[in-house]
Amino acid sequence: EAGVTQFPSHSVIEKGQTVTLRCDPISGHDNLYWYRRVMGKEIKFLLHFVKESKQDESGMPNNRFLAERTGGTYSTLKVQPAELEDSGVYFCASSQLAGGRNRYEQYFGPGTRLTVT
Amino acid sequence: DQQVKQNSPSLSVQEGRISILNCDYTNSMFDYFLWYKKYPAEGPTFLISISSIKDKNEDGRFTVFLNKSAKHLSLHIVPSQPGDSAVYFCAAYAGGTSYGKLTFGQGTILTVHP
């Protein structure tokens, strides 16, 4: 079974530019989450999709961030325009709605390291 | 306001000895706790978890202890192995759901020396 994949693995952009991150969850996982880790600090929640619907977007920093999950499969996170403080590692995670070895477990992708200069 | 805190940024242990990683929380609504392990350039991977109705859960070399009154949990690894060297994150769920957001601590870097 393929794990959560994220693209790109690393992105370097200038302040004011736009970047789009992509996440492909594990097949069959209805829950999809975005998290961010900045400068070795805690991993912070951004938002949660259930299928194509936003269940919780309380962690989104501001309206420069836009997340979509068309068709309930892969998701994109767009940052426009990017600011210096947006630099960090963006993780995507997915989980099943019920069942599984551990129904509380979220499976994480390798992350996208975003550097805004 | 950080609701999950791992106050030790790093821990160094000799191979074969016990590693104890600590985590404190402030939110009384947290009712399920997980430990994740993270290697460089990889995403966090699930290690072990515990429900708030229990005070201990064991899985092989890994044991998690929960003290609800103190709002404290710990992860014990015994015996420690060099391959255990990684960043360990404590995380928590709130509100009785099984698929909501996780709240993480800052992580503790564990180094196990041969």
mmCIF file with all atom_site columns, C-alpha atoms in Angstrom:
data_model
loop_
_atom_site.group_PDB
_atom_site.id
_atom_site.type_symbol
_atom_site.label_atom_id
_atom_site.label_alt_id
_atom_site.label_comp_id
_atom_site.label_asym_id
_atom_site.label_entity_id
_atom_site.label_seq_id
_atom_site.pdbx_PDB_ins_code
_atom_site.Cartn_x
_atom_site.Cartn_y
_atom_site.Cartn_z
_atom_site.occupancy
_atom_site.B_iso_or_equiv
_atom_site.pdbx_formal_charge
_atom_site.auth_seq_id
_atom_site.auth_comp_id
_atom_site.auth_asym_id
_atom_site.auth_atom_id
_atom_site.pdbx_PDB_model_num
ATOM 1   C CA . GLU A 1 1   ? 0.000   0.000  0.000  1.00 0.00 ? 1   GLU A CA 1
ATOM 2   C CA . ALA A 1 2   ? 1.418   3.381  -1.018 1.00 0.00 ? 2   ALA A CA 1
ATOM 3   C CA . GLY A 1 3   ? 1.837   5.931  1.756  1.00 0.00 ? 3   GLY A CA 1
ATOM 4   C CA . VAL A 1 4   ? 1.013   9.615  1.771  1.00 0.00 ? 4   VAL A CA 1
ATOM 5   C CA . THR A 1 5   ? 2.968   11.430 -0.909 1.00 0.00 ? 5   THR A CA 1
ATOM 6   C CA . GLN A 1 6   ? 3.742   15.112 -1.180 1.00 0.00 ? 6   GLN A CA 1
ATOM 7   C CA . PHE A 1 7   ? 5.089   17.226 -4.017 1.00 0.00 ? 7   PHE A CA 1
ATOM 8   C CA . PRO A 1 8   ? 7.436   19.016 -4.265 1.00 0.00 ? 8   PRO A CA 1
ATOM 9   C CA . SER A 1 9   ? 9.832   17.870 -1.564 1.00 0.00 ? 9   SER A CA 1
ATOM 10  C CA . HIS A 1 10  ? 11.452  21.291 -1.487 1.00 0.00 ? 10  HIS A CA 1
ATOM 11  C CA . SER A 1 11  ? 10.462  24.693 -2.875 1.00 0.00 ? 11  SER A CA 1
ATOM 12  C CA . VAL A 1 12  ? 12.414  27.934 -2.785 1.00 0.00 ? 12  VAL A CA 1
ATOM 13  C CA . ILE A 1 13  ? 10.505  31.052 -3.809 1.00 0.00 ? 13  ILE A CA 1
ATOM 14  C CA . GLU A 1 14  ? 10.808  34.776 -3.397 1.00 0.00 ? 14  GLU A CA 1
ATOM 15  C CA . LYS A 1 15  ? 8.591   36.848 -1.189 1.00 0.00 ? 15  LYS A CA 1
ATOM 16  C CA . GLY A 1 16  ? 5.447   37.800 -3.069 1.00 0.00 ? 16  GLY A CA 1
ATOM 17  C CA . GLN A 1 17  ? 5.423   34.757 -5.319 1.00 0.00 ? 17  GLN A CA 1
ATOM 18  C CA . THR A 1 18  ? 2.870   31.966 -5.323 1.00 0.00 ? 18  THR A CA 1
ATOM 19  C CA . VAL A 1 19  ? 3.486   28.329 -4.430 1.00 0.00 ? 19  VAL A CA 1
ATOM 20  C CA . THR A 1 20  ? 1.177   25.328 -4.603 1.00 0.00 ? 20  THR A CA 1
ATOM 21  C CA . LEU A 1 21  ? 1.833   22.222 -2.546 1.00 0.00 ? 21  LEU A CA 1
ATOM 22  C CA . ARG A 1 22  ? 0.215   18.916 -3.373 1.00 0.00 ? 22  ARG A CA 1
ATOM 23  C CA . CYS A 1 23  ? -0.728  15.967 -1.186 1.00 0.00 ? 23  CYS A CA 1
ATOM 24  C CA . ASP A 1 24  ? -1.931  12.531 -2.242 1.00 0.00 ? 24  ASP A CA 1
ATOM 25  C CA . PRO A 1 25  ? -3.385  10.660 0.723  1.00 0.00 ? 25  PRO A CA 1
ATOM 26  C CA . ILE A 1 26  ? -3.489  6.920  1.225  1.00 0.00 ? 26  ILE A CA 1
ATOM 27  C CA . SER A 1 27  ? -6.157  5.441  -1.027 1.00 0.00 ? 27  SER A CA 1
ATOM 28  C CA . GLY A 1 28  ? -9.483  5.165  0.758  1.00 0.00 ? 28  GLY A CA 1
ATOM 29  C CA . HIS A 1 29  ? -8.642  7.644  3.502  1.00 0.00 ? 29  HIS A CA 1
ATOM 30  C CA . ASP A 1 30  ? -11.445 10.171 3.796  1.00 0.00 ? 30  ASP A CA 1
ATOM 31  C CA . ASN A 1 31  ? -9.663  12.363 6.331  1.00 0.00 ? 31  ASN A CA 1
ATOM 32  C CA . LEU A 1 32  ? -6.885  14.635 5.079  1.00 0.00 ? 32  LEU A CA 1
ATOM 33  C CA . TYR A 1 33  ? -4.954  17.081 7.239  1.00 0.00 ? 33  TYR A CA 1
ATOM 34  C CA . TRP A 1 34  ? -2.399  19.805 6.657  1.00 0.00 ? 34  TRP A CA 1
ATOM 35  C CA . TYR A 1 35  ? 0.166   20.704 9.325  1.00 0.00 ? 35  TYR A CA 1
ATOM 36  C CA . ARG A 1 36  ? 3.179   22.993 9.423  1.00 0.00 ? 36  ARG A CA 1
ATOM 37  C CA . ARG A 1 37  ? 6.406   22.946 11.414 1.00 0.00 ? 37  ARG A CA 1
ATOM 38  C CA . VAL A 1 38  ? 8.367   26.177 11.630 1.00 0.00 ? 38  VAL A CA 1
ATOM 39  C CA . MET A 1 39  ? 12.023  26.419 12.708 1.00 0.00 ? 39  MET A CA 1
ATOM 40  C CA . GLY A 1 40  ? 12.140  23.261 14.832 1.00 0.00 ? 40  GLY A CA 1
ATOM 41  C CA . LYS A 1 41  ? 9.055   24.194 16.836 1.00 0.00 ? 41  LYS A CA 1
ATOM 42  C CA . GLU A 1 42  ? 5.894   22.170 17.335 1.00 0.00 ? 42  GLU A CA 1
ATOM 43  C CA . ILE A 1 43  ? 3.947   20.710 14.428 1.00 0.00 ? 43  ILE A CA 1
ATOM 44  C CA . LYS A 1 44  ? 0.893   22.960 14.087 1.00 0.00 ? 44  LYS A CA 1
ATOM 45  C CA . PHE A 1 45  ? -2.467  22.021 12.651 1.00 0.00 ? 45  PHE A CA 1
ATOM 46  C CA . LEU A 1 46  ? -3.687  24.012 9.658  1.00 0.00 ? 46  LEU A CA 1
ATOM 47  C CA . LEU A 1 47  ? -6.864  22.330 8.455  1.00 0.00 ? 47  LEU A CA 1
ATOM 48  C CA . HIS A 1 48  ? -8.828  19.106 8.096  1.00 0.00 ? 48  HIS A CA 1
ATOM 49  C CA . PHE A 1 49  ? -10.853 17.778 5.186  1.00 0.00 ? 49  PHE A CA 1
ATOM 50  C CA . VAL A 1 50  ? -13.425 15.021 5.368  1.00 0.00 ? 50  VAL A CA 1
ATOM 51  C CA . LYS A 1 51  ? -13.709 13.905 1.767  1.00 0.00 ? 51  LYS A CA 1
ATOM 52  C CA . GLU A 1 52  ? -14.021 17.169 -0.164 1.00 0.00 ? 52  GLU A CA 1
ATOM 53  C CA . SER A 1 53  ? -15.466 19.236 2.718  1.00 0.00 ? 53  SER A CA 1
ATOM 54  C CA . LYS A 1 54  ? -13.468 21.423 5.086  1.00 0.00 ? 54  LYS A CA 1
ATOM 55  C CA . GLN A 1 55  ? -14.208 20.066 8.551  1.00 0.00 ? 55  GLN A CA 1
ATOM 56  C CA . ASP A 1 56  ? -11.933 22.407 10.500 1.00 0.00 ? 56  ASP A CA 1
ATOM 57  C CA . GLU A 1 57  ? -9.808  25.253 9.153  1.00 0.00 ? 57  GLU A CA 1
ATOM 58  C CA . SER A 1 58  ? -9.143  26.920 12.482 1.00 0.00 ? 58  SER A CA 1
ATOM 59  C CA . GLY A 1 59  ? -5.368  26.657 12.068 1.00 0.00 ? 59  GLY A CA 1
ATOM 60  C CA . MET A 1 60  ? -5.079  28.491 8.764  1.00 0.00 ? 60  MET A CA 1
ATOM 61  C CA . PRO A 1 61  ? -2.888  31.554 9.447  1.00 0.00 ? 61  PRO A CA 1
ATOM 62  C CA . ASN A 1 62  ? -4.633  34.026 7.135  1.00 0.00 ? 62  ASN A CA 1
ATOM 63  C CA . ASN A 1 63  ? -6.380  34.397 3.794  1.00 0.00 ? 63  ASN A CA 1
ATOM 64  C CA . ARG A 1 64  ? -3.129  34.061 1.872  1.00 0.00 ? 64  ARG A CA 1
ATOM 65  C CA . PHE A 1 65  ? -3.515  30.319 2.364  1.00 0.00 ? 65  PHE A CA 1
ATOM 66  C CA . LEU A 1 66  ? -6.049  28.399 0.282  1.00 0.00 ? 66  LEU A CA 1
ATOM 67  C CA . ALA A 1 67  ? -6.609  24.653 0.527  1.00 0.00 ? 67  ALA A CA 1
ATOM 68  C CA . GLU A 1 68  ? -8.700  22.575 -1.810 1.00 0.00 ? 68  GLU A CA 1
ATOM 69  C CA . ARG A 1 69  ? -9.592  18.915 -2.152 1.00 0.00 ? 69  ARG A CA 1
ATOM 70  C CA . THR A 1 70  ? -11.540 18.505 -5.337 1.00 0.00 ? 70  THR A CA 1
ATOM 71  C CA . GLY A 1 71  ? -13.298 15.165 -5.669 1.00 0.00 ? 71  GLY A CA 1
ATOM 72  C CA . GLY A 1 72  ? -12.172 14.088 -2.232 1.00 0.00 ? 72  GLY A CA 1
ATOM 73  C CA . THR A 1 73  ? -8.870  12.668 -3.426 1.00 0.00 ? 73  THR A CA 1
ATOM 74  C CA . TYR A 1 74  ? -5.685  14.719 -3.546 1.00 0.00 ? 74  TYR A CA 1
ATOM 75  C CA . SER A 1 75  ? -5.385  18.128 -1.947 1.00 0.00 ? 75  SER A CA 1
ATOM 76  C CA . THR A 1 76  ? -3.527  21.326 -2.772 1.00 0.00 ? 76  THR A CA 1
ATOM 77  C CA . LEU A 1 77  ? -2.385  24.102 -0.474 1.00 0.00 ? 77  LEU A CA 1
ATOM 78  C CA . LYS A 1 78  ? -1.691  27.411 -2.196 1.00 0.00 ? 78  LYS A CA 1
ATOM 79  C CA . VAL A 1 79  ? 0.170   30.281 -0.592 1.00 0.00 ? 79  VAL A CA 1
ATOM 80  C CA . GLN A 1 80  ? -0.359  33.595 -2.394 1.00 0.00 ? 80  GLN A CA 1
ATOM 81  C CA . PRO A 1 81  ? 1.509   35.881 -1.959 1.00 0.00 ? 81  PRO A CA 1
ATOM 82  C CA . ALA A 1 82  ? 4.183   34.155 0.093  1.00 0.00 ? 82  ALA A CA 1
ATOM 83  C CA . GLU A 1 83  ? 5.802   35.952 3.024  1.00 0.00 ? 83  GLU A CA 1
ATOM 84  C CA . LEU A 1 84  ? 9.068   35.221 4.835  1.00 0.00 ? 84  LEU A CA 1
ATOM 85  C CA . GLU A 1 85  ? 7.243   33.813 7.888  1.00 0.00 ? 85  GLU A CA 1
ATOM 86  C CA . ASP A 1 86  ? 5.597   31.156 5.708  1.00 0.00 ? 86  ASP A CA 1
ATOM 87  C CA . SER A 1 87  ? 8.881   29.248 5.537  1.00 0.00 ? 87  SER A CA 1
ATOM 88  C CA . GLY A 1 88  ? 8.741   25.851 7.175  1.00 0.00 ? 88  GLY A CA 1
ATOM 89  C CA . VAL A 1 89  ? 7.935   22.211 6.522  1.00 0.00 ? 89  VAL A CA 1
ATOM 90  C CA . TYR A 1 90  ? 4.368   21.508 5.445  1.00 0.00 ? 90  TYR A CA 1
ATOM 91  C CA . PHE A 1 91  ? 3.122   18.030 6.305  1.00 0.00 ? 91  PHE A CA 1
ATOM 92  C CA . CYS A 1 92  ? 0.071   16.306 4.973  1.00 0.00 ? 92  CYS A CA 1
ATOM 93  C CA . ALA A 1 93  ? -1.542  13.418 6.836  1.00 0.00 ? 93  ALA A CA 1
ATOM 94  C CA . SER A 1 94  ? -4.481  11.126 6.190  1.00 0.00 ? 94  SER A CA 1
ATOM 95  C CA . SER A 1 95  ? -6.595  8.689  8.163  1.00 0.00 ? 95  SER A CA 1
ATOM 96  C CA . GLN A 1 96  ? -9.633  6.490  7.880  1.00 0.00 ? 96  GLN A CA 1
ATOM 97  C CA . LEU A 1 97  ? -12.977 7.580  9.277  1.00 0.00 ? 97  LEU A CA 1
ATOM 98  C CA . ALA A 1 98  ? -13.298 4.329  11.187 1.00 0.00 ? 98  ALA A CA 1
ATOM 99  C CA . GLY A 1 99  ? -11.581 0.999  11.609 1.00 0.00 ? 99  GLY A CA 1
ATOM 100 C CA . GLY A 1 100 ? -7.959  0.219  10.933 1.00 0.00 ? 100 GLY A CA 1
ATOM 101 C CA . ARG A 1 101 ? -5.171  -0.944 13.210 1.00 0.00 ? 101 ARG A CA 1
ATOM 102 C CA . ASN A 1 102 ? -5.504  2.250  15.184 1.00 0.00 ? 102 ASN A CA 1
ATOM 103 C CA . ARG A 1 103 ? -8.421  4.458  14.305 1.00 0.00 ? 103 ARG A CA 1
ATOM 104 C CA . TYR A 1 104 ? -6.725  7.447  15.895 1.00 0.00 ? 104 TYR A CA 1
ATOM 105 C CA . GLU A 1 105 ? -3.562  7.096  13.855 1.00 0.00 ? 105 GLU A CA 1
ATOM 106 C CA . GLN A 1 106 ? -2.775  9.718  11.248 1.00 0.00 ? 106 GLN A CA 1
ATOM 107 C CA . TYR A 1 107 ? -0.312  8.720  8.535  1.00 0.00 ? 107 TYR A CA 1
ATOM 108 C CA . PHE A 1 108 ? 2.070   11.481 7.567  1.00 0.00 ? 108 PHE A CA 1
ATOM 109 C CA . GLY A 1 109 ? 3.772   12.266 4.299  1.00 0.00 ? 109 GLY A CA 1
ATOM 110 C CA . PRO A 1 110 ? 7.464   13.256 4.115  1.00 0.00 ? 110 PRO A CA 1
ATOM 111 C CA . GLY A 1 111 ? 6.641   16.949 3.997  1.00 0.00 ? 111 GLY A CA 1
ATOM 112 C CA . THR A 1 112 ? 7.401   19.851 1.667  1.00 0.00 ? 112 THR A CA 1
ATOM 113 C CA . ARG A 1 113 ? 10.133  22.193 2.838  1.00 0.00 ? 113 ARG A CA 1
ATOM 114 C CA . LEU A 1 114 ? 9.163   25.711 1.791  1.00 0.00 ? 114 LEU A CA 1
ATOM 115 C CA . THR A 1 115 ? 11.782  28.452 1.859  1.00 0.00 ? 115 THR A CA 1
ATOM 116 C CA . VAL A 1 116 ? 10.672  32.024 1.180  1.00 0.00 ? 116 VAL A CA 1
ATOM 117 C CA . THR A 1 117 ? 13.542  34.434 0.514  1.00 0.00 ? 117 THR A CA 1
ATOM 118 C CA . ASP B 2 1   ? -0.583  29.287 24.197 1.00 0.00 ? 1   ASP B CA 1
ATOM 119 C CA . GLN B 2 2   ? 1.053   25.901 23.834 1.00 0.00 ? 2   GLN B CA 1
ATOM 120 C CA . GLN B 2 3   ? -1.215  23.150 25.128 1.00 0.00 ? 3   GLN B CA 1
ATOM 121 C CA . VAL B 2 4   ? 1.282   20.294 24.773 1.00 0.00 ? 4   VAL B CA 1
ATOM 122 C CA . LYS B 2 5   ? 4.800   20.840 26.047 1.00 0.00 ? 5   LYS B CA 1
ATOM 123 C CA . GLN B 2 6   ? 7.934   18.785 25.809 1.00 0.00 ? 6   GLN B CA 1
ATOM 124 C CA . ASN B 2 7   ? 10.331  20.683 28.009 1.00 0.00 ? 7   ASN B CA 1
ATOM 125 C CA . SER B 2 8   ? 13.464  18.714 27.168 1.00 0.00 ? 8   SER B CA 1
ATOM 126 C CA . PRO B 2 9   ? 14.722  19.672 23.687 1.00 0.00 ? 9   PRO B CA 1
ATOM 127 C CA . SER B 2 10  ? 17.193  16.788 23.705 1.00 0.00 ? 10  SER B CA 1
ATOM 128 C CA . LEU B 2 11  ? 18.137  13.596 25.519 1.00 0.00 ? 11  LEU B CA 1
ATOM 129 C CA . SER B 2 12  ? 21.288  11.519 25.237 1.00 0.00 ? 12  SER B CA 1
ATOM 130 C CA . VAL B 2 13  ? 21.331  7.878  26.364 1.00 0.00 ? 13  VAL B CA 1
ATOM 131 C CA . GLN B 2 14  ? 23.732  4.954  26.216 1.00 0.00 ? 14  GLN B CA 1
ATOM 132 C CA . GLU B 2 15  ? 22.716  1.905  24.197 1.00 0.00 ? 15  GLU B CA 1
ATOM 133 C CA . GLY B 2 16  ? 20.961  -0.666 26.362 1.00 0.00 ? 16  GLY B CA 1
ATOM 134 C CA . ARG B 2 17  ? 19.835  1.872  28.944 1.00 0.00 ? 17  ARG B CA 1
ATOM 135 C CA . ILE B 2 18  ? 16.341  3.278  29.438 1.00 0.00 ? 18  ILE B CA 1
ATOM 136 C CA . SER B 2 19  ? 15.187  6.422  27.605 1.00 0.00 ? 19  SER B CA 1
ATOM 137 C CA . ILE B 2 20  ? 12.437  8.447  29.276 1.00 0.00 ? 20  ILE B CA 1
ATOM 138 C CA . LEU B 2 21  ? 10.763  11.197 27.290 1.00 0.00 ? 21  LEU B CA 1
ATOM 139 C CA . ASN B 2 22  ? 8.314   13.488 29.026 1.00 0.00 ? 22  ASN B CA 1
ATOM 140 C CA . CYS B 2 23  ? 5.273   15.475 27.940 1.00 0.00 ? 23  CYS B CA 1
ATOM 141 C CA . ASP B 2 24  ? 2.933   17.826 29.818 1.00 0.00 ? 24  ASP B CA 1
ATOM 142 C CA . TYR B 2 25  ? -0.435  19.147 28.697 1.00 0.00 ? 25  TYR B CA 1
ATOM 143 C CA . THR B 2 26  ? -2.802  21.829 29.874 1.00 0.00 ? 26  THR B CA 1
ATOM 144 C CA . ASN B 2 27  ? -6.068  21.121 28.055 1.00 0.00 ? 27  ASN B CA 1
ATOM 145 C CA . SER B 2 28  ? -8.427  18.982 30.161 1.00 0.00 ? 28  SER B CA 1
ATOM 146 C CA . MET B 2 29  ? -10.366 18.074 27.019 1.00 0.00 ? 29  MET B CA 1
ATOM 147 C CA . PHE B 2 30  ? -7.515  15.951 25.701 1.00 0.00 ? 30  PHE B CA 1
ATOM 148 C CA . ASP B 2 31  ? -8.609  12.339 25.940 1.00 0.00 ? 31  ASP B CA 1
ATOM 149 C CA . TYR B 2 32  ? -6.283  10.412 23.666 1.00 0.00 ? 32  TYR B CA 1
ATOM 150 C CA . PHE B 2 33  ? -2.515  10.694 23.399 1.00 0.00 ? 33  PHE B CA 1
ATOM 151 C CA . LEU B 2 34  ? -0.008  9.505  20.832 1.00 0.00 ? 34  LEU B CA 1
ATOM 152 C CA . TRP B 2 35  ? 3.742   9.406  20.419 1.00 0.00 ? 35  TRP B CA 1
ATOM 153 C CA . TYR B 2 36  ? 5.257   9.894  16.986 1.00 0.00 ? 36  TYR B CA 1
ATOM 154 C CA . LYS B 2 37  ? 8.831   9.320  15.905 1.00 0.00 ? 37  LYS B CA 1
ATOM 155 C CA . LYS B 2 38  ? 10.483  11.352 13.158 1.00 0.00 ? 38  LYS B CA 1
ATOM 156 C CA . TYR B 2 39  ? 13.704  10.741 11.243 1.00 0.00 ? 39  TYR B CA 1
ATOM 157 C CA . PRO B 2 40  ? 15.330  13.568 9.239  1.00 0.00 ? 40  PRO B CA 1
ATOM 158 C CA . ALA B 2 41  ? 13.656  14.298 5.886  1.00 0.00 ? 41  ALA B CA 1
ATOM 159 C CA . GLU B 2 42  ? 10.763  11.965 6.716  1.00 0.00 ? 42  GLU B CA 1
ATOM 160 C CA . GLY B 2 43  ? 7.291   12.511 8.088  1.00 0.00 ? 43  GLY B CA 1
ATOM 161 C CA . PRO B 2 44  ? 6.350   11.536 11.645 1.00 0.00 ? 44  PRO B CA 1
ATOM 162 C CA . THR B 2 45  ? 5.429   7.876  12.101 1.00 0.00 ? 45  THR B CA 1
ATOM 163 C CA . PHE B 2 46  ? 3.096   6.549  14.763 1.00 0.00 ? 46  PHE B CA 1
ATOM 164 C CA . LEU B 2 47  ? 4.764   4.763  17.658 1.00 0.00 ? 47  LEU B CA 1
ATOM 165 C CA . ILE B 2 48  ? 2.320   4.123  20.505 1.00 0.00 ? 48  ILE B CA 1
ATOM 166 C CA . SER B 2 49  ? -0.833  5.630  21.980 1.00 0.00 ? 49  SER B CA 1
ATOM 167 C CA . ILE B 2 50  ? -2.919  5.680  25.149 1.00 0.00 ? 50  ILE B CA 1
ATOM 168 C CA . SER B 2 51  ? -6.499  6.504  25.992 1.00 0.00 ? 51  SER B CA 1
ATOM 169 C CA . SER B 2 52  ? -7.291  8.732  28.954 1.00 0.00 ? 52  SER B CA 1
ATOM 170 C CA . ILE B 2 53  ? -9.137  5.852  30.617 1.00 0.00 ? 53  ILE B CA 1
ATOM 171 C CA . LYS B 2 54  ? -5.856  3.963  30.989 1.00 0.00 ? 54  LYS B CA 1
ATOM 172 C CA . ASP B 2 55  ? -2.644  4.760  32.824 1.00 0.00 ? 55  ASP B CA 1
ATOM 173 C CA . LYS B 2 56  ? -0.264  2.492  30.927 1.00 0.00 ? 56  LYS B CA 1
ATOM 174 C CA . ASN B 2 57  ? 0.125   0.956  27.506 1.00 0.00 ? 57  ASN B CA 1
ATOM 175 C CA . GLU B 2 58  ? 2.967   -1.293 26.454 1.00 0.00 ? 58  GLU B CA 1
ATOM 176 C CA . ASP B 2 59  ? 4.184   -2.399 23.020 1.00 0.00 ? 59  ASP B CA 1
ATOM 177 C CA . GLY B 2 60  ? 7.451   -4.276 22.945 1.00 0.00 ? 60  GLY B CA 1
ATOM 178 C CA . ARG B 2 61  ? 10.271  -2.005 24.085 1.00 0.00 ? 61  ARG B CA 1
ATOM 179 C CA . PHE B 2 62  ? 7.939   1.000  24.278 1.00 0.00 ? 62  PHE B CA 1
ATOM 180 C CA . THR B 2 63  ? 5.686   1.880  27.217 1.00 0.00 ? 63  THR B CA 1
ATOM 181 C CA . VAL B 2 64  ? 3.610   5.017  27.629 1.00 0.00 ? 64  VAL B CA 1
ATOM 182 C CA . PHE B 2 65  ? 2.450   6.134  31.073 1.00 0.00 ? 65  PHE B CA 1
ATOM 183 C CA . LEU B 2 66  ? -0.336  8.632  31.687 1.00 0.00 ? 66  LEU B CA 1
ATOM 184 C CA . ASN B 2 67  ? -0.891  10.574 34.913 1.00 0.00 ? 67  ASN B CA 1
ATOM 185 C CA . LYS B 2 68  ? -4.160  12.435 34.371 1.00 0.00 ? 68  LYS B CA 1
ATOM 186 C CA . SER B 2 69  ? -4.120  14.294 37.668 1.00 0.00 ? 69  SER B CA 1
ATOM 187 C CA . ALA B 2 70  ? -0.704  15.722 36.852 1.00 0.00 ? 70  ALA B CA 1
ATOM 188 C CA . LYS B 2 71  ? -1.537  16.134 33.141 1.00 0.00 ? 71  LYS B CA 1
ATOM 189 C CA . HIS B 2 72  ? 1.685   14.338 32.355 1.00 0.00 ? 72  HIS B CA 1
ATOM 190 C CA . LEU B 2 73  ? 2.684   11.477 30.138 1.00 0.00 ? 73  LEU B CA 1
ATOM 191 C CA . SER B 2 74  ? 5.969   9.770  29.482 1.00 0.00 ? 74  SER B CA 1
ATOM 192 C CA . LEU B 2 75  ? 7.424   7.384  26.952 1.00 0.00 ? 75  LEU B CA 1
ATOM 193 C CA . HIS B 2 76  ? 9.849   4.726  28.163 1.00 0.00 ? 76  HIS B CA 1
ATOM 194 C CA . ILE B 2 77  ? 12.111  2.915  25.727 1.00 0.00 ? 77  ILE B CA 1
ATOM 195 C CA . VAL B 2 78  ? 13.992  -0.049 27.128 1.00 0.00 ? 78  VAL B CA 1
ATOM 196 C CA . PRO B 2 79  ? 16.482  -1.155 26.100 1.00 0.00 ? 79  PRO B CA 1
ATOM 197 C CA . SER B 2 80  ? 17.411  1.826  23.927 1.00 0.00 ? 80  SER B CA 1
ATOM 198 C CA . GLN B 2 81  ? 19.032  1.131  20.573 1.00 0.00 ? 81  GLN B CA 1
ATOM 199 C CA . PRO B 2 82  ? 21.021  3.397  18.220 1.00 0.00 ? 82  PRO B CA 1
ATOM 200 C CA . GLY B 2 83  ? 18.209  3.088  15.671 1.00 0.00 ? 83  GLY B CA 1
ATOM 201 C CA . ASP B 2 84  ? 15.898  4.799  18.162 1.00 0.00 ? 84  ASP B CA 1
ATOM 202 C CA . SER B 2 85  ? 17.796  8.056  17.598 1.00 0.00 ? 85  SER B CA 1
ATOM 203 C CA . ALA B 2 86  ? 15.167  10.435 16.208 1.00 0.00 ? 86  ALA B CA 1
ATOM 204 C CA . VAL B 2 87  ? 12.862  13.292 17.176 1.00 0.00 ? 87  VAL B CA 1
ATOM 205 C CA . TYR B 2 88  ? 9.947   12.171 19.337 1.00 0.00 ? 88  TYR B CA 1
ATOM 206 C CA . PHE B 2 89  ? 6.696   14.123 19.368 1.00 0.00 ? 89  PHE B CA 1
ATOM 207 C CA . CYS B 2 90  ? 3.917   13.879 21.894 1.00 0.00 ? 90  CYS B CA 1
ATOM 208 C CA . ALA B 2 91  ? 0.446   14.601 20.454 1.00 0.00 ? 91  ALA B CA 1
ATOM 209 C CA . ALA B 2 92  ? -3.109  14.740 21.739 1.00 0.00 ? 92  ALA B CA 1
ATOM 210 C CA . TYR B 2 93  ? -6.720  14.594 20.571 1.00 0.00 ? 93  TYR B CA 1
ATOM 211 C CA . ALA B 2 94  ? -9.573  16.430 22.253 1.00 0.00 ? 94  ALA B CA 1
ATOM 212 C CA . GLY B 2 95  ? -13.279 16.005 22.443 1.00 0.00 ? 95  GLY B CA 1
ATOM 213 C CA . GLY B 2 96  ? -13.890 12.326 21.980 1.00 0.00 ? 96  GLY B CA 1
ATOM 214 C CA . THR B 2 97  ? -13.540 12.223 18.225 1.00 0.00 ? 97  THR B CA 1
ATOM 215 C CA . SER B 2 98  ? -11.240 9.788  16.501 1.00 0.00 ? 98  SER B CA 1
ATOM 216 C CA . TYR B 2 99  ? -10.444 11.907 13.519 1.00 0.00 ? 99  TYR B CA 1
ATOM 217 C CA . GLY B 2 100 ? -9.992  15.511 14.562 1.00 0.00 ? 100 GLY B CA 1
ATOM 218 C CA . LYS B 2 101 ? -6.854  17.589 14.680 1.00 0.00 ? 101 LYS B CA 1
ATOM 219 C CA . LEU B 2 102 ? -3.766  16.547 16.608 1.00 0.00 ? 102 LEU B CA 1
ATOM 220 C CA . THR B 2 103 ? -2.048  19.025 18.926 1.00 0.00 ? 103 THR B CA 1
ATOM 221 C CA . PHE B 2 104 ? 1.703   18.419 19.052 1.00 0.00 ? 104 PHE B CA 1
ATOM 222 C CA . GLY B 2 105 ? 4.549   19.267 21.391 1.00 0.00 ? 105 GLY B CA 1
ATOM 223 C CA . GLN B 2 106 ? 7.839   20.749 20.186 1.00 0.00 ? 106 GLN B CA 1
ATOM 224 C CA . GLY B 2 107 ? 9.605   17.417 20.055 1.00 0.00 ? 107 GLY B CA 1
ATOM 225 C CA . THR B 2 108 ? 12.578  15.901 21.897 1.00 0.00 ? 108 THR B CA 1
ATOM 226 C CA . ILE B 2 109 ? 15.706  14.846 20.029 1.00 0.00 ? 109 ILE B CA 1
ATOM 227 C CA . LEU B 2 110 ? 16.809  11.452 21.327 1.00 0.00 ? 110 LEU B CA 1
ATOM 228 C CA . THR B 2 111 ? 20.374  10.319 20.681 1.00 0.00 ? 111 THR B CA 1
ATOM 229 C CA . VAL B 2 112 ? 21.332  6.770  21.608 1.00 0.00 ? 112 VAL B CA 1
ATOM 230 C CA . HIS B 2 113 ? 25.079  6.222  21.710 1.00 0.00 ? 113 HIS B CA 1
ATOM 231 C CA . PRO B 2 114 ? 26.559  2.779  20.923 1.00 0.00 ? 114 PRO B CA 1
#
